[in-house]
Every structure is written in C-alpha cells, then in structure tokens.
Amino acid sequence: MPAASTDKGSSDFTSSEASFPASDLEDRSRSASKNSDSDHSSNEDSGISLHDGDREPIEEPKSEREARLGRCDEIEYAKKRSTRVKDDDDDFIYPKPDAASLLHQETAEAPWITDFLVSFSYMVKFFFARLSEFLQARGWIKCHGHAETWKHRDFVPIVGGMEALFIRNIYRIGSDAVNRVISSVPGTVMTMPQRVSHDYGWTYEFSGVEQTVMNMGSYNYLGFAQNEGPCADNACEAIDHLGVASCSSAQHYGSTSVNRQMEQLVAEYLGTEAAICFPMGFGTNAMNIPALVGKGDLVLSDKLNHTSLVLGCRLSGATIKVFKHNDVADLEKKLCDAVVFGDPTTQRPYKKILIVMEGIYSMEGTISPLPQVIALKKKYKAYLFLDEAHSIGALGRTGRGVVEYCGCSPADVDIMMGTLTKSFAAAGGYIAGSKRLIDHLRVKSHDGVYGMAMSPPVVQQVISSMSIMMGKDGSDEGQRRIKQLIRNTHYFRKQLKKLGFLTYGHMDSPVVPCVMFYCTRSLHFIRETLNRNLATVGVCYPATPLAKCRARFCLSAGHTKEQLDWALNVCSQVADISNTKYGMQEAAKWRNVDIVY
Amino acid sequence: MDSVVIPIYTTIVSVPYYHYVLEGLLVLVVVFLWNRRNRRPRRPQLTEEEKEELIRKWQPEPLVPDTPQDHPALNPKYVDGKMGKYVSIEGKDYLNLATSNFLGLVGDERIEEVAKKTIYKYGVGSCGPRGFYGTVDVHLDLEKQLAEFMGCEEAVLYSYGFATIASAIPAYAKRGDIIYADKGVNFAIQKGLQASRSQIEWFEHNDMEDFERLLKIQAEKDLKNPKKAKVTRRFMVVEGLYLNSGDLCPLPTLMELKWKYKVRIFIDESLSFGVVGSRGRGVTEHFGVDVTDVDMIMASLENAVASTGGFCCGRSYVVSHQRLSGLGYCFSASLPPLLTTAASEALRIMDEEPERFDHLRSNGRRMLEGLRAAIADTLFYVQGDALSPVFHIKYRSDDVEEAEKKLDALVDNAFEKGLALTRARYLVGEEAFPIVPSIRLTVNSQLTSEEVDKSLKTIAEVVRSLTKK
C-alpha cells in the first residue's frame, strides 16, 4: 500500500485508513444494483484498460510522467496519483487538461424509462396541485397559505399561471430542504438552527435547537469563509478607516482609494491591463452586457448559461442564439452561419459577434473547452465573454481560473468576468480586460452611474484574500489552499464514482453534481444527509431539465480528508436508502482502483 | 363480408365522375398550399471556398469604441476615509453635499461596532445564494425588522439596490400585462420595465390627468375585449420621491385611481425610505395611506440606511412570490452579513432617534429656500420638493452643452471653495427620455444651520461670478 503524500496542513492518512472497508462497500454496491429500478447505462465507455494489478508505485522517468499527465482520464489519474505519491510535496504537479477531456465531459442522459417515470411523477404532482387549487378556490379545503385580501377581489390575480401553481403547491412541499438558515460562518462546519413547519411548508418556526453540520453546499472553494485570521482583521480595520458604506455611485463620489487598489490587484492577479469591480455578481453580468453589445450584434450563448448572463443578453437588445452546452461543433456551425449569412431578418452582416460562456458550470460541474473556443473565436473574429463565477480561484495552478488551467493567454479572452463572492468570500463581481474595454465600462456601465459603490470592508476582504492567493503575504498559504482543493476534488470525485454515484462534470471541477433524475429522490437524499449532519444542495426543476434533478457538492480547500471520508460514508448510507446510486456500471471499473488522497 | 363490401362498391360507382375530379383538384390544392407553407426562404448554396472568402472578408466592429480620456468617470476624485459630513480628498476636507447619506449614518460608531462584531461571527461574505445555505439568521432578522418598521406582513431582502427594483417588477409583470409608468422614473425602474416585456404606457411626470386619460383608453379597450381584460394584469410604477427631480408622488390620487381602475401600485421608495414621513416610513406615512393597500413597496438600503442592498415589502401573498421568481433574489449571492446587521442597527437608530428626520427636513427646507434666494435672478434654477433632501440645480438654456459647461463650472468652483457637489450623471442615450443636465445636491441631518448658510453663501458667490461672465 503506497503511503499518501504528506501535504503541509493536510492530513497524512493512507487510503487503508478510510473509515469504511472496501469489502463492505462492494457488498453494498451489489445490493444497490439489485435494487436499482432502472438499468442505467453510463454515457460512454472510455475504453481504457485497467491496470488492476499494478497498484505498486511505478518508477518512471519524470519527463514521461509529465507527458502522461497531459492525458486527463479519471482512471489513469487514479493510477498516476498512486505512482506519484512517493514524490515530495514540492513536486506538486497541477493537472493539465487535454482536448479530449474537455470536449467529452459526462452529462449522461436518462434512459427513456426514467425519463418517462420522472415526467409521469411531475404529471401526478401537477394534477394534484390543480386539484387542490380548484378545491381551495371553492372553499372546500382550507388553504394554509396567504391569500389575497378581500379588497383586491376585483383585480386580476397578481400571481397566476403555472409559475404560481408550481411555487404554491410543488415547490412548497420541498421547501424544507432549501432556504435553510445558518447561524454561523459558512465554513466547512457550520451551525444551523432547526426549524419546523406546522402548516405544510407555508411558514417555518425555529425549534430552538441548533444542529452542527458539515458544509458541502456553500461556494467556499478556497476556504476563505472565515471569521478570524488576517482577512477578518483587515476587514474590521477597513470599517474603522472607511466606514461601512459610501452612499454614492462610482461616477459620483463613490470611488475611494481602496477601490482603486482592489481593481489594480484584480488586474494584476488575472494578468490583464485593467479591471473594474461591482458590488453584485449578478448585476455585473446583467448591467454590463448591455454596455457591450446592442442592436445589430449577435450573442452566441451557451445553453446552460447562468440567468444573469441570459438577462444581460436579453436587456442588451442584441440577437441571441443559443449553442449546445460545451458543444464546439455546434458553436462553429452557428458562428459560420452568422458570419456567412448575416442577420436573417435584416439581411445585413452582424456588426460584431460575442460568444458568452462560463468557466465552470455551476449545475453541471463541467469545464468549458476554452482552447477550442479561443481557436474558433480567432478564426471567425468573434469576441469572447468568459464568466468565471465558479472557476476563479477554483482552477489553475495559482487559482487564476480556467484560463490558466487550460494554459491560455488572458489576452485571448476579451472580457473576463468573475465573482468575488465565491472563492474570495466577499461579495460582488469584476470585469477584467484591455484598458480600452475597462475605460468604456467605467463610462458606460449601468452600474457605475446608477449603482452604489462597494462597501469598504468587502473591498478589503477581496484585497486580503487575493493577496494571499498571490503569495503577497509572504507565505505559501495560497498554494496550500489550491493543492488542498484539487486533492479534495479528485479524492471526492473518485470515491463517489467508486461508491456508484453518477457524477457529472470534469474530474478537476470542484462542483460535483450527483444525478438522481427524480426530484423526489434528490429531495429525499438531501433531507436524509441533513438529518445525518451533512449539508448538501439539491437542484430540481426548473433549475435543471425536468428529468435531471441532482444533489450537488461543492468542495472547499477547508475540507480535510477525514471530513470527506465521513461525508462519503454518509452519502453512501443515504444513497442506499434513497436508491440513488445510478453509476454502478461505472463503479465496476473502479472497484479495484486504490484511491489515494 | 359481402354485406359490407357491396354497398361500399355501389356507392363508389354511383357517384358522378366529376365529383372525383373535383376532389382530386382539392387534394392537389391542399398539397400545393402545404408545400408553399413549408418552403422557407432558401439560403444561397455556397461552396466551402466561398464561405471561407466571406469569413476572411468580414470585419467586425471593435468590441468597444474609444473612450475620450478626459471623461470625468476616468478621472474621479478619490476619497480617502469615510464619506460622512466632510469628505477628505487629497488631504483636504470638503463639506459633502453630494452623497445620499441623508441621516448621517455613515461613520456611526454603533453601526460600525455591530458590523465588526458580525465579521468576527459570520465572516465577510455569505458564499451562496439564499436558497443554498446563503440565508444567515441575520437576514431573517432584518426582513422581520423591515416588515415591522413598515407595518407590512413580509419583507424580502435583496443584495443590491439596483437589482431590487429591476428584479421585483418583472417578477410580477409578464408579457401581455400593462404597466403604467411615470416618465420621470429612475433608471432601475426603466430596466425593470424592459425586463418585464410588458406593454409600457408612459404618462407625463406627476400628471394625473394624463394618467387617467391612459386608463380611460384602456377601459374602453377592455369593454371591447372583456376576455383579454380578465387576464391582463395592470400595474402602475411610481417613485415615492423622484430621484431625477426631487418631487413627491401624488399618492392619494394614485390610490384613488388604483381602486377605480383596478391597477396595482408599486412604489419605489429608494429615496423616500427613512426620509419622508414623521418617523421615516416613507410616502405612505406622509400621506396617511394604509400601507397594506399598496401592493408593493421597493426600496434600496443604500441611501438613508447607509448599507447595501434593498428590500421589497407588502402583503405576504404578493411579496413571497419573489422568493422564487425574483431573479436578483433567487440567483444572486445573499447580502454579506455585516451589511445586514449594519442595516438592522441603522433601523434601530432611526426608531430611537426620530429627531434625525426633523433635522433632515429643516435642513432641506433651509437649503431649498436659501438656494432659491441665492440663485434668484440668474439663469440657474432649483427643482425639488420642500420635503426632499435632494435638489436639482439646473441651468435655463436651450443649448445643452452650454448648460453642462455652466453646471460643471459651478461644481468646480464650489469644489475649490471647499464644497463637494456633483453633477447628476446619466447614461445619455440609455435613458428612456431626454434628461436635463443638473447638479444633484443633497443635504443630511448632521449639517448645522451655519454649515447650510455657509454653503449657500459659497454657491451664491460662485453663481454670481458665473453669471457675470
């Protein structure tokens, strides 16, 4: 058994010390496969030969090893890592993706029977939702929820249609699993007041009991959600010097010297000429895209783009075309058509074309194929808007996002957008790029004129955490966090696969969705994990396609191996109860693979 | 078998032949029409070479145009320190008449103490949207506090003021609905209206006759098409205190129209919250309107409350709908806890020290009267309500550029004399209606009457010197 590499600050456990023995695990997987109601086929067979036997560390020349590291296959990974564990910690090699791994990421389709059953279950839900609305309207059953006042009886109902039906009758049933309240810092361990509902989910009351849970739901990738340490101290100092708010927009009197310092730091971190920051990540997209494109322009938007991007594009007035998620061929076809044929309604060529996509997709865990898109963008002279909301800090050898991770140049991405909320545990968003672009935004951004400037302690948090990531504090704390995150990611993803979960997304992405298809099952899963003190996120329709409900884990640099082992154990137990191990076929490949932290 | 086949056969034979000819023609016509419908305007077939040629030839516009480097937004005055009553710029203190710190809560020690304590309990960011473990207990406390403060059933907290207004409107108004909006509404409302994709009917600023005229036109249309009228939601969107003009909305008349024409009313109280009304509850308190009759009040916490974020409050039936359909609520990270508790503490101070509202009002009145006297007999004039803490100084001229120059000169000269004023900035071309250039002057409750008089004197001096030229 190889010894796990020791990392400063991380635990030096070997895989044999995992809390659940392999045999037990196999038994469980067998029983799960027996119980599984639908025979789920894995999306594609990667066709790699498994070197079951050679788990012994293999000595091989370093250059060859590095060359092999270019290949990005999960199972190869496992082996590579087991060969690598003898290396010194200083020899840490950040994974480098290859084209194939980016172009073929797992987003398995449900088999038709599951699809049908999920649709059927929604049909049943909608039928009963309609029925109960009908009975309530006639006063035959009592509605526990809020009703419109008598005074407004002659008005057209303010909420109505399918949306209200869904919220009032279907979403409400599962509302205990979302919107959970926390009463501590959203670190890796947090406290959560327990609540009860006496009226079927319409209102909640706190029972006065607090629960301590492990947090795998917050976007705390680098573990900066801390209520102590230099970041917190600096933020408090910022309040002493600069106050809590400025009550002015950037174009009036809201530009403070600390704002300027932050923007310069962001630009330096990302390797761009300039950057501009805004107090809300959602607003950064929604309020700035209209300043970049307008009528007569074309926006090519990924199908799974975040709502803020969609809203920004819609507000801009440009023509919007959607390409299939991460599908470079589809993007090329649409780009080619747009350039060759122009706008079909006006019969004129487009003024400019903007490709809008994200670095890591928060619901799929997929990483965008940036090198391929950059090649296309250059060929067709389009511009690229990259939203690094989830990838900044979470990817790349020094945490500089998907651009660094893919080995691309920041100069090739025209508009680099990202949030400061997630990895840096502050709030807001940034846009970085050429000075020309940033100057334009300073003048034309809706936010700079009509929105308020960022709050100084939040600005200070960005400066502190980003300085740590850049090593400006003189320690290797930033590097340590990155190493820990990628290690946690690989370990957790592989263990999940081994346990038989069907995970989505790229091996290096710290967003790990586990597909459970049925909304009821994912709800059950997160309820039960919460009962066992593990906080995860369940995502159901309408945030995902109807038959692709899922539970999602977000890894953090703050998690330790013991925590992950514990969490995996909980997940496995719950999945056996809720019957949500949909990746048993894939798991067979992993059965004899030793997963080393 | 025969009993079925024979009758059919005889029927077929007995039908006259021209019948078949006609039916055949009919089928042909159907096929012809069907074909025509399916035929799309065909794209020219191009070879790969031709395509490549086109791709090579196509030159897109630059992503962004060049920006003149002397634009004020590129050369801002960087403020060091807190933006309180005085602001420090490059080591010199200026009396602040530019920011919306109406109640003087920026730099308040109680608020800062609470914010710091919050950092040591909750950290800075919340690291998630409200749905996914981003709801901290302090968010719920503030929502409850806001609802109680306003006398509403429920309040919904957003993480940014602009997004509050721009998301709340499209959460209710959808395609096919009608929104009546005042022509003087601020940009956030305009964006909300645009995002809703509803039919927008603009009425002249604070012109109730014009509004009623539009309502009457619609009422006639409804009579003709009652089926459609039954499902068409109607909203009116107004501001409590207009940011772009400093006027109050005529709320009692609006309420009358609401009940008469069954139009729901949304009020943006971003400016009036914590300012108007004897206890700072906004226009509903000022006019004595029952707050539960207003369908929704939206406000930002970035002006009088001196924090960040915004909220919507009203009846639970209405407001809670936003928790899933308000895009800026549902898909955005929640407000950082420290800003939440800062807002909570600010509300507490507002309740405990109602004299702040009186000071603000008396300062406002003094400033408005003083301004009117100071710039009388010049081409400058002032706009704003006596209750408003925001005034617009404008310049009477047909030439926009000349007016802008004069106003800029006023700002610059006043700055040299220790007064921080600012032009009201707009995105010209993005606004729905043309904007008259102005200086947005604000007062706060901390100003003493001497300071108001002194600044008035300065403004009068500068205006006189500008008029002489």
mmCIF file of C-alpha atoms in Angstrom, chain B residues 44-304:
data_model
loop_
_atom_site.group_PDB
_atom_site.id
_atom_site.type_symbol
_atom_site.label_atom_id
_atom_site.label_comp_id
_atom_site.label_asym_id
_atom_site.label_seq_id
_atom_site.Cartn_x
_atom_site.Cartn_y
_atom_site.Cartn_z
ATOM 1 C CA PRO B 44 -27.945 30.543 -51.223
ATOM 2 C CA GLN B 45 -25.860 27.410 -51.565
ATOM 3 C CA LEU B 46 -22.259 28.359 -51.087
ATOM 4 C CA THR B 47 -19.173 26.273 -51.570
ATOM 5 C CA GLU B 48 -16.622 25.959 -48.813
ATOM 6 C CA GLU B 49 -14.256 28.303 -50.656
ATOM 7 C CA GLU B 50 -16.914 30.951 -50.966
ATOM 8 C CA LYS B 51 -17.705 30.631 -47.309
ATOM 9 C CA GLU B 52 -14.068 30.972 -46.357
ATOM 10 C CA GLU B 53 -13.789 34.003 -48.581
ATOM 11 C CA LEU B 54 -16.744 35.591 -46.794
ATOM 12 C CA ILE B 55 -15.320 34.753 -43.399
ATOM 13 C CA ARG B 56 -11.998 36.265 -44.381
ATOM 14 C CA LYS B 57 -13.623 39.422 -45.686
ATOM 15 C CA TRP B 58 -15.936 40.017 -42.731
ATOM 16 C CA GLN B 59 -14.568 42.671 -40.429
ATOM 17 C CA PRO B 60 -16.427 43.125 -37.177
ATOM 18 C CA GLU B 61 -16.680 46.420 -35.401
ATOM 19 C CA PRO B 62 -14.314 46.824 -32.467
ATOM 20 C CA LEU B 63 -15.742 45.424 -29.241
ATOM 21 C CA VAL B 64 -15.937 48.852 -27.671
ATOM 22 C CA PRO B 65 -15.410 52.307 -29.119
ATOM 23 C CA ASP B 66 -12.609 54.537 -27.930
ATOM 24 C CA THR B 67 -13.317 56.480 -24.788
ATOM 25 C CA PRO B 68 -12.109 60.058 -24.523
ATOM 26 C CA GLN B 69 -9.522 60.065 -21.766
ATOM 27 C CA ASP B 70 -10.786 63.309 -20.270
ATOM 28 C CA HIS B 71 -14.151 61.807 -19.349
ATOM 29 C CA PRO B 72 -14.953 62.543 -15.695
ATOM 30 C CA ALA B 73 -15.592 58.859 -14.984
ATOM 31 C CA LEU B 74 -11.972 58.080 -15.850
ATOM 32 C CA ASN B 75 -10.650 60.831 -13.628
ATOM 33 C CA PRO B 76 -12.677 60.519 -10.449
ATOM 34 C CA LYS B 77 -11.886 62.298 -7.248
ATOM 35 C CA TYR B 78 -10.650 59.515 -4.998
ATOM 36 C CA VAL B 79 -11.953 59.935 -1.491
ATOM 37 C CA ASP B 80 -9.831 58.868 1.475
ATOM 38 C CA GLY B 81 -11.656 57.940 4.612
ATOM 39 C CA LYS B 82 -15.332 57.901 5.438
ATOM 40 C CA MET B 83 -17.919 59.638 3.322
ATOM 41 C CA GLY B 84 -19.503 61.436 6.203
ATOM 42 C CA LYS B 85 -20.449 65.067 6.547
ATOM 43 C CA TYR B 86 -16.974 66.014 5.370
ATOM 44 C CA VAL B 87 -15.027 64.088 2.777
ATOM 45 C CA SER B 88 -11.287 64.105 2.529
ATOM 46 C CA ILE B 89 -9.814 64.363 -0.956
ATOM 47 C CA GLU B 90 -6.062 64.624 -1.343
ATOM 48 C CA GLY B 91 -5.673 65.703 2.233
ATOM 49 C CA LYS B 92 -8.252 68.476 2.166
ATOM 50 C CA ASP B 93 -11.700 68.333 3.761
ATOM 51 C CA TYR B 94 -14.797 69.272 1.800
ATOM 52 C CA LEU B 95 -18.348 69.707 3.008
ATOM 53 C CA ASN B 96 -20.240 66.826 1.474
ATOM 54 C CA LEU B 97 -23.362 67.869 -0.419
ATOM 55 C CA ALA B 98 -23.161 65.037 -2.931
ATOM 56 C CA THR B 99 -23.826 61.647 -1.337
ATOM 57 C CA SER B 100 -27.122 60.243 -0.176
ATOM 58 C CA ASN B 101 -26.121 59.803 3.460
ATOM 59 C CA PHE B 102 -29.310 61.591 4.492
ATOM 60 C CA LEU B 103 -29.441 60.589 8.150
ATOM 61 C CA GLY B 104 -25.730 60.887 8.728
ATOM 62 C CA LEU B 105 -25.381 57.190 9.462
ATOM 63 C CA VAL B 106 -22.105 56.787 7.587
ATOM 64 C CA GLY B 107 -19.414 56.598 10.208
ATOM 65 C CA ASP B 108 -21.868 55.972 13.030
ATOM 66 C CA GLU B 109 -19.951 54.184 15.762
ATOM 67 C CA ARG B 110 -22.805 51.966 16.854
ATOM 68 C CA ILE B 111 -23.255 50.652 13.334
ATOM 69 C CA GLU B 112 -19.553 50.097 12.851
ATOM 70 C CA GLU B 113 -19.260 48.251 16.136
ATOM 71 C CA VAL B 114 -22.085 45.918 15.141
ATOM 72 C CA ALA B 115 -20.572 45.361 11.692
ATOM 73 C CA LYS B 116 -17.230 44.434 13.209
ATOM 74 C CA LYS B 117 -18.818 42.030 15.652
ATOM 75 C CA THR B 118 -20.633 40.451 12.715
ATOM 76 C CA ILE B 119 -17.377 39.893 10.854
ATOM 77 C CA TYR B 120 -15.970 38.047 13.862
ATOM 78 C CA LYS B 121 -19.054 35.864 13.978
ATOM 79 C CA TYR B 122 -20.079 35.314 10.357
ATOM 80 C CA GLY B 123 -17.067 36.309 8.266
ATOM 81 C CA VAL B 124 -17.422 38.770 5.405
ATOM 82 C CA GLY B 125 -19.172 37.042 2.513
ATOM 83 C CA SER B 126 -22.093 34.655 2.651
ATOM 84 C CA CYS B 127 -20.680 32.366 -0.060
ATOM 85 C CA GLY B 128 -24.004 31.359 -1.512
ATOM 86 C CA PRO B 129 -27.427 32.392 -2.730
ATOM 87 C CA ARG B 130 -30.339 32.470 -0.313
ATOM 88 C CA GLY B 131 -31.522 29.043 -1.390
ATOM 89 C CA PHE B 132 -28.213 27.249 -0.903
ATOM 90 C CA TYR B 133 -27.092 27.949 2.636
ATOM 91 C CA GLY B 134 -26.667 31.658 1.993
ATOM 92 C CA THR B 135 -29.512 32.569 4.349
ATOM 93 C CA VAL B 136 -27.957 33.645 7.609
ATOM 94 C CA ASP B 137 -30.195 34.233 10.617
ATOM 95 C CA VAL B 138 -29.408 37.955 10.473
ATOM 96 C CA HIS B 139 -31.090 38.114 7.065
ATOM 97 C CA LEU B 140 -34.319 36.846 8.567
ATOM 98 C CA ASP B 141 -33.976 39.254 11.494
ATOM 99 C CA LEU B 142 -33.582 42.189 9.136
ATOM 100 C CA GLU B 143 -36.516 41.069 6.991
ATOM 101 C CA LYS B 144 -38.697 40.860 10.066
ATOM 102 C CA GLN B 145 -37.465 44.199 11.311
ATOM 103 C CA LEU B 146 -38.133 45.853 7.961
ATOM 104 C CA ALA B 147 -41.631 44.401 7.787
ATOM 105 C CA GLU B 148 -42.398 45.645 11.277
ATOM 106 C CA PHE B 149 -40.855 49.018 10.554
ATOM 107 C CA MET B 150 -43.025 49.492 7.510
ATOM 108 C CA GLY B 151 -46.091 47.854 9.037
ATOM 109 C CA CYS B 152 -46.214 45.175 6.354
ATOM 110 C CA GLU B 153 -46.677 41.438 6.544
ATOM 111 C CA GLU B 154 -43.418 40.466 4.933
ATOM 112 C CA ALA B 155 -40.232 41.896 3.521
ATOM 113 C CA VAL B 156 -37.841 40.308 1.041
ATOM 114 C CA LEU B 157 -34.199 41.280 1.207
ATOM 115 C CA TYR B 158 -32.068 41.709 -1.899
ATOM 116 C CA SER B 159 -28.333 42.087 -2.027
ATOM 117 C CA TYR B 160 -28.225 45.183 -4.205
ATOM 118 C CA GLY B 161 -30.412 48.230 -4.511
ATOM 119 C CA PHE B 162 -30.500 48.466 -8.285
ATOM 120 C CA ALA B 163 -31.297 44.770 -8.621
ATOM 121 C CA THR B 164 -34.133 45.057 -6.106
ATOM 122 C CA ILE B 165 -36.101 47.387 -8.283
ATOM 123 C CA ALA B 166 -35.072 45.833 -11.564
ATOM 124 C CA SER B 167 -35.969 42.279 -10.426
ATOM 125 C CA ALA B 168 -39.121 42.923 -8.433
ATOM 126 C CA ILE B 169 -41.067 44.399 -11.330
ATOM 127 C CA PRO B 170 -40.538 41.531 -13.817
ATOM 128 C CA ALA B 171 -41.348 39.007 -11.067
ATOM 129 C CA TYR B 172 -44.992 40.017 -11.481
ATOM 130 C CA ALA B 173 -45.389 41.834 -14.757
ATOM 131 C CA LYS B 174 -45.042 39.482 -17.689
ATOM 132 C CA ARG B 175 -45.610 39.601 -21.392
ATOM 133 C CA GLY B 176 -49.152 40.679 -22.107
ATOM 134 C CA ASP B 177 -49.536 42.754 -18.949
ATOM 135 C CA ILE B 178 -49.737 46.525 -18.896
ATOM 136 C CA ILE B 179 -47.532 48.791 -16.817
ATOM 137 C CA TYR B 180 -48.301 52.476 -16.389
ATOM 138 C CA ALA B 181 -45.146 54.324 -15.521
ATOM 139 C CA ASP B 182 -44.290 57.889 -14.772
ATOM 140 C CA LYS B 183 -41.955 59.455 -17.319
ATOM 141 C CA GLY B 184 -39.694 60.662 -14.517
ATOM 142 C CA VAL B 185 -38.828 57.242 -13.066
ATOM 143 C CA ASN B 186 -35.230 56.311 -12.418
ATOM 144 C CA PHE B 187 -33.080 54.015 -14.480
ATOM 145 C CA ALA B 188 -33.504 50.933 -12.285
ATOM 146 C CA ILE B 189 -37.259 51.049 -12.855
ATOM 147 C CA GLN B 190 -36.733 51.546 -16.571
ATOM 148 C CA LYS B 191 -34.615 48.389 -16.685
ATOM 149 C CA GLY B 192 -37.223 46.507 -14.669
ATOM 150 C CA LEU B 193 -39.893 47.574 -17.121
ATOM 151 C CA GLN B 194 -37.725 46.471 -20.016
ATOM 152 C CA ALA B 195 -37.049 43.088 -18.433
ATOM 153 C CA SER B 196 -40.762 42.503 -17.834
ATOM 154 C CA ARG B 197 -41.544 42.612 -21.580
ATOM 155 C CA SER B 198 -44.953 44.038 -20.708
ATOM 156 C CA GLN B 199 -46.701 46.770 -22.582
ATOM 157 C CA ILE B 200 -45.481 50.066 -21.097
ATOM 158 C CA GLU B 201 -47.732 53.105 -21.050
ATOM 159 C CA TRP B 202 -45.890 56.289 -20.067
ATOM 160 C CA PHE B 203 -47.687 59.212 -18.509
ATOM 161 C CA GLU B 204 -46.292 62.691 -18.027
ATOM 162 C CA HIS B 205 -44.388 63.198 -14.812
ATOM 163 C CA ASN B 206 -46.834 63.540 -11.908
ATOM 164 C CA ASP B 207 -49.641 64.412 -14.354
ATOM 165 C CA MET B 208 -52.674 62.597 -13.005
ATOM 166 C CA GLU B 209 -54.947 63.786 -15.794
ATOM 167 C CA ASP B 210 -52.671 62.271 -18.375
ATOM 168 C CA PHE B 211 -52.553 59.057 -16.365
ATOM 169 C CA GLU B 212 -56.322 58.896 -16.138
ATOM 170 C CA ARG B 213 -56.594 59.550 -19.864
ATOM 171 C CA LEU B 214 -54.471 56.440 -20.497
ATOM 172 C CA LEU B 215 -56.558 54.440 -18.053
ATOM 173 C CA LYS B 216 -59.751 55.501 -19.786
ATOM 174 C CA ILE B 217 -58.412 54.473 -23.173
ATOM 175 C CA GLN B 218 -57.591 51.068 -21.731
ATOM 176 C CA ALA B 219 -61.002 50.809 -20.063
ATOM 177 C CA GLU B 220 -62.643 51.290 -23.461
ATOM 178 C CA LYS B 221 -60.442 48.615 -24.968
ATOM 179 C CA ASP B 222 -61.353 46.292 -22.110
ATOM 180 C CA LEU B 223 -65.041 46.736 -22.825
ATOM 181 C CA LYS B 224 -64.455 45.566 -26.368
ATOM 182 C CA ASN B 225 -62.406 42.579 -25.311
ATOM 183 C CA PRO B 226 -63.504 41.528 -21.820
ATOM 184 C CA LYS B 227 -61.933 38.093 -22.173
ATOM 185 C CA LYS B 228 -58.475 39.553 -22.567
ATOM 186 C CA ALA B 229 -59.120 42.162 -19.884
ATOM 187 C CA LYS B 230 -59.809 39.399 -17.413
ATOM 188 C CA VAL B 231 -56.267 38.063 -17.636
ATOM 189 C CA THR B 232 -54.343 41.279 -18.240
ATOM 190 C CA ARG B 233 -52.639 42.437 -15.068
ATOM 191 C CA ARG B 234 -52.225 46.174 -14.705
ATOM 192 C CA PHE B 235 -49.563 47.870 -12.677
ATOM 193 C CA MET B 236 -48.517 51.409 -12.024
ATOM 194 C CA VAL B 237 -44.920 52.056 -11.102
ATOM 195 C CA VAL B 238 -44.019 55.322 -9.440
ATOM 196 C CA GLU B 239 -41.329 56.620 -7.151
ATOM 197 C CA GLY B 240 -42.135 57.927 -3.701
ATOM 198 C CA LEU B 241 -39.613 60.683 -4.065
ATOM 199 C CA TYR B 242 -38.254 61.052 -7.566
ATOM 200 C CA LEU B 243 -34.507 60.767 -7.774
ATOM 201 C CA ASN B 244 -34.363 62.639 -11.047
ATOM 202 C CA SER B 245 -36.408 65.630 -9.938
ATOM 203 C CA GLY B 246 -36.813 65.606 -6.176
ATOM 204 C CA ASP B 247 -40.628 65.609 -6.383
ATOM 205 C CA LEU B 248 -43.063 63.662 -4.262
ATOM 206 C CA CYS B 249 -45.616 61.445 -5.982
ATOM 207 C CA PRO B 250 -49.291 62.426 -5.501
ATOM 208 C CA LEU B 251 -50.034 59.199 -3.651
ATOM 209 C CA PRO B 252 -53.667 59.854 -2.598
ATOM 210 C CA THR B 253 -54.698 60.449 -6.205
ATOM 211 C CA LEU B 254 -52.776 57.412 -7.320
ATOM 212 C CA MET B 255 -54.574 55.306 -4.730
ATOM 213 C CA GLU B 256 -57.927 56.607 -5.920
ATOM 214 C CA LEU B 257 -57.012 55.642 -9.460
ATOM 215 C CA LYS B 258 -55.825 52.269 -8.238
ATOM 216 C CA TRP B 259 -59.219 51.390 -6.781
ATOM 217 C CA LYS B 260 -61.153 52.981 -9.596
ATOM 218 C CA TYR B 261 -59.361 51.283 -12.474
ATOM 219 C CA LYS B 262 -58.104 48.175 -10.618
ATOM 220 C CA VAL B 263 -54.459 48.912 -11.223
ATOM 221 C CA ARG B 264 -51.933 47.576 -8.764
ATOM 222 C CA ILE B 265 -49.423 50.042 -7.421
ATOM 223 C CA PHE B 266 -45.688 49.528 -6.929
ATOM 224 C CA ILE B 267 -43.809 52.351 -5.242
ATOM 225 C CA ASP B 268 -40.057 52.717 -5.386
ATOM 226 C CA GLU B 269 -39.153 54.313 -2.083
ATOM 227 C CA SER B 270 -35.388 54.146 -2.531
ATOM 228 C CA LEU B 271 -35.073 57.831 -1.787
ATOM 229 C CA SER B 272 -38.076 58.397 0.465
ATOM 230 C CA PHE B 273 -37.479 55.467 2.827
ATOM 231 C CA GLY B 274 -36.004 56.865 6.033
ATOM 232 C CA VAL B 275 -36.576 60.404 4.816
ATOM 233 C CA VAL B 276 -40.225 61.235 4.213
ATOM 234 C CA GLY B 277 -42.819 60.864 6.969
ATOM 235 C CA SER B 278 -42.521 61.932 10.552
ATOM 236 C CA ARG B 279 -40.905 58.597 11.512
ATOM 237 C CA GLY B 280 -39.224 57.939 8.194
ATOM 238 C CA ARG B 281 -41.676 55.335 6.939
ATOM 239 C CA GLY B 282 -41.859 56.935 3.535
ATOM 240 C CA VAL B 283 -44.652 58.383 1.444
ATOM 241 C CA THR B 284 -47.365 56.121 2.843
ATOM 242 C CA GLU B 285 -46.802 57.596 6.272
ATOM 243 C CA HIS B 286 -46.572 61.111 4.919
ATOM 244 C CA PHE B 287 -49.883 60.898 3.079
ATOM 245 C CA GLY B 288 -51.555 58.713 5.680
ATOM 246 C CA VAL B 289 -52.193 55.910 3.211
ATOM 247 C CA ASP B 290 -52.715 52.420 4.608
ATOM 248 C CA VAL B 291 -49.546 50.592 3.709
ATOM 249 C CA THR B 292 -51.366 47.281 3.174
ATOM 250 C CA ASP B 293 -53.326 48.895 0.354
ATOM 251 C CA VAL B 294 -50.107 49.445 -1.543
ATOM 252 C CA ASP B 295 -49.299 46.286 -3.420
ATOM 253 C CA MET B 296 -45.573 46.548 -3.077
ATOM 254 C CA ILE B 297 -43.026 48.983 -1.754
ATOM 255 C CA MET B 298 -39.497 48.591 -3.074
ATOM 256 C CA ALA B 299 -36.576 50.426 -1.564
ATOM 257 C CA SER B 300 -32.831 50.352 -1.501
ATOM 258 C CA LEU B 301 -30.893 50.327 1.750
ATOM 259 C CA GLU B 302 -28.103 52.326 0.179
ATOM 260 C CA ASN B 303 -29.333 55.839 0.827
ATOM 261 C CA ALA B 304 -30.675 56.805 4.241
#
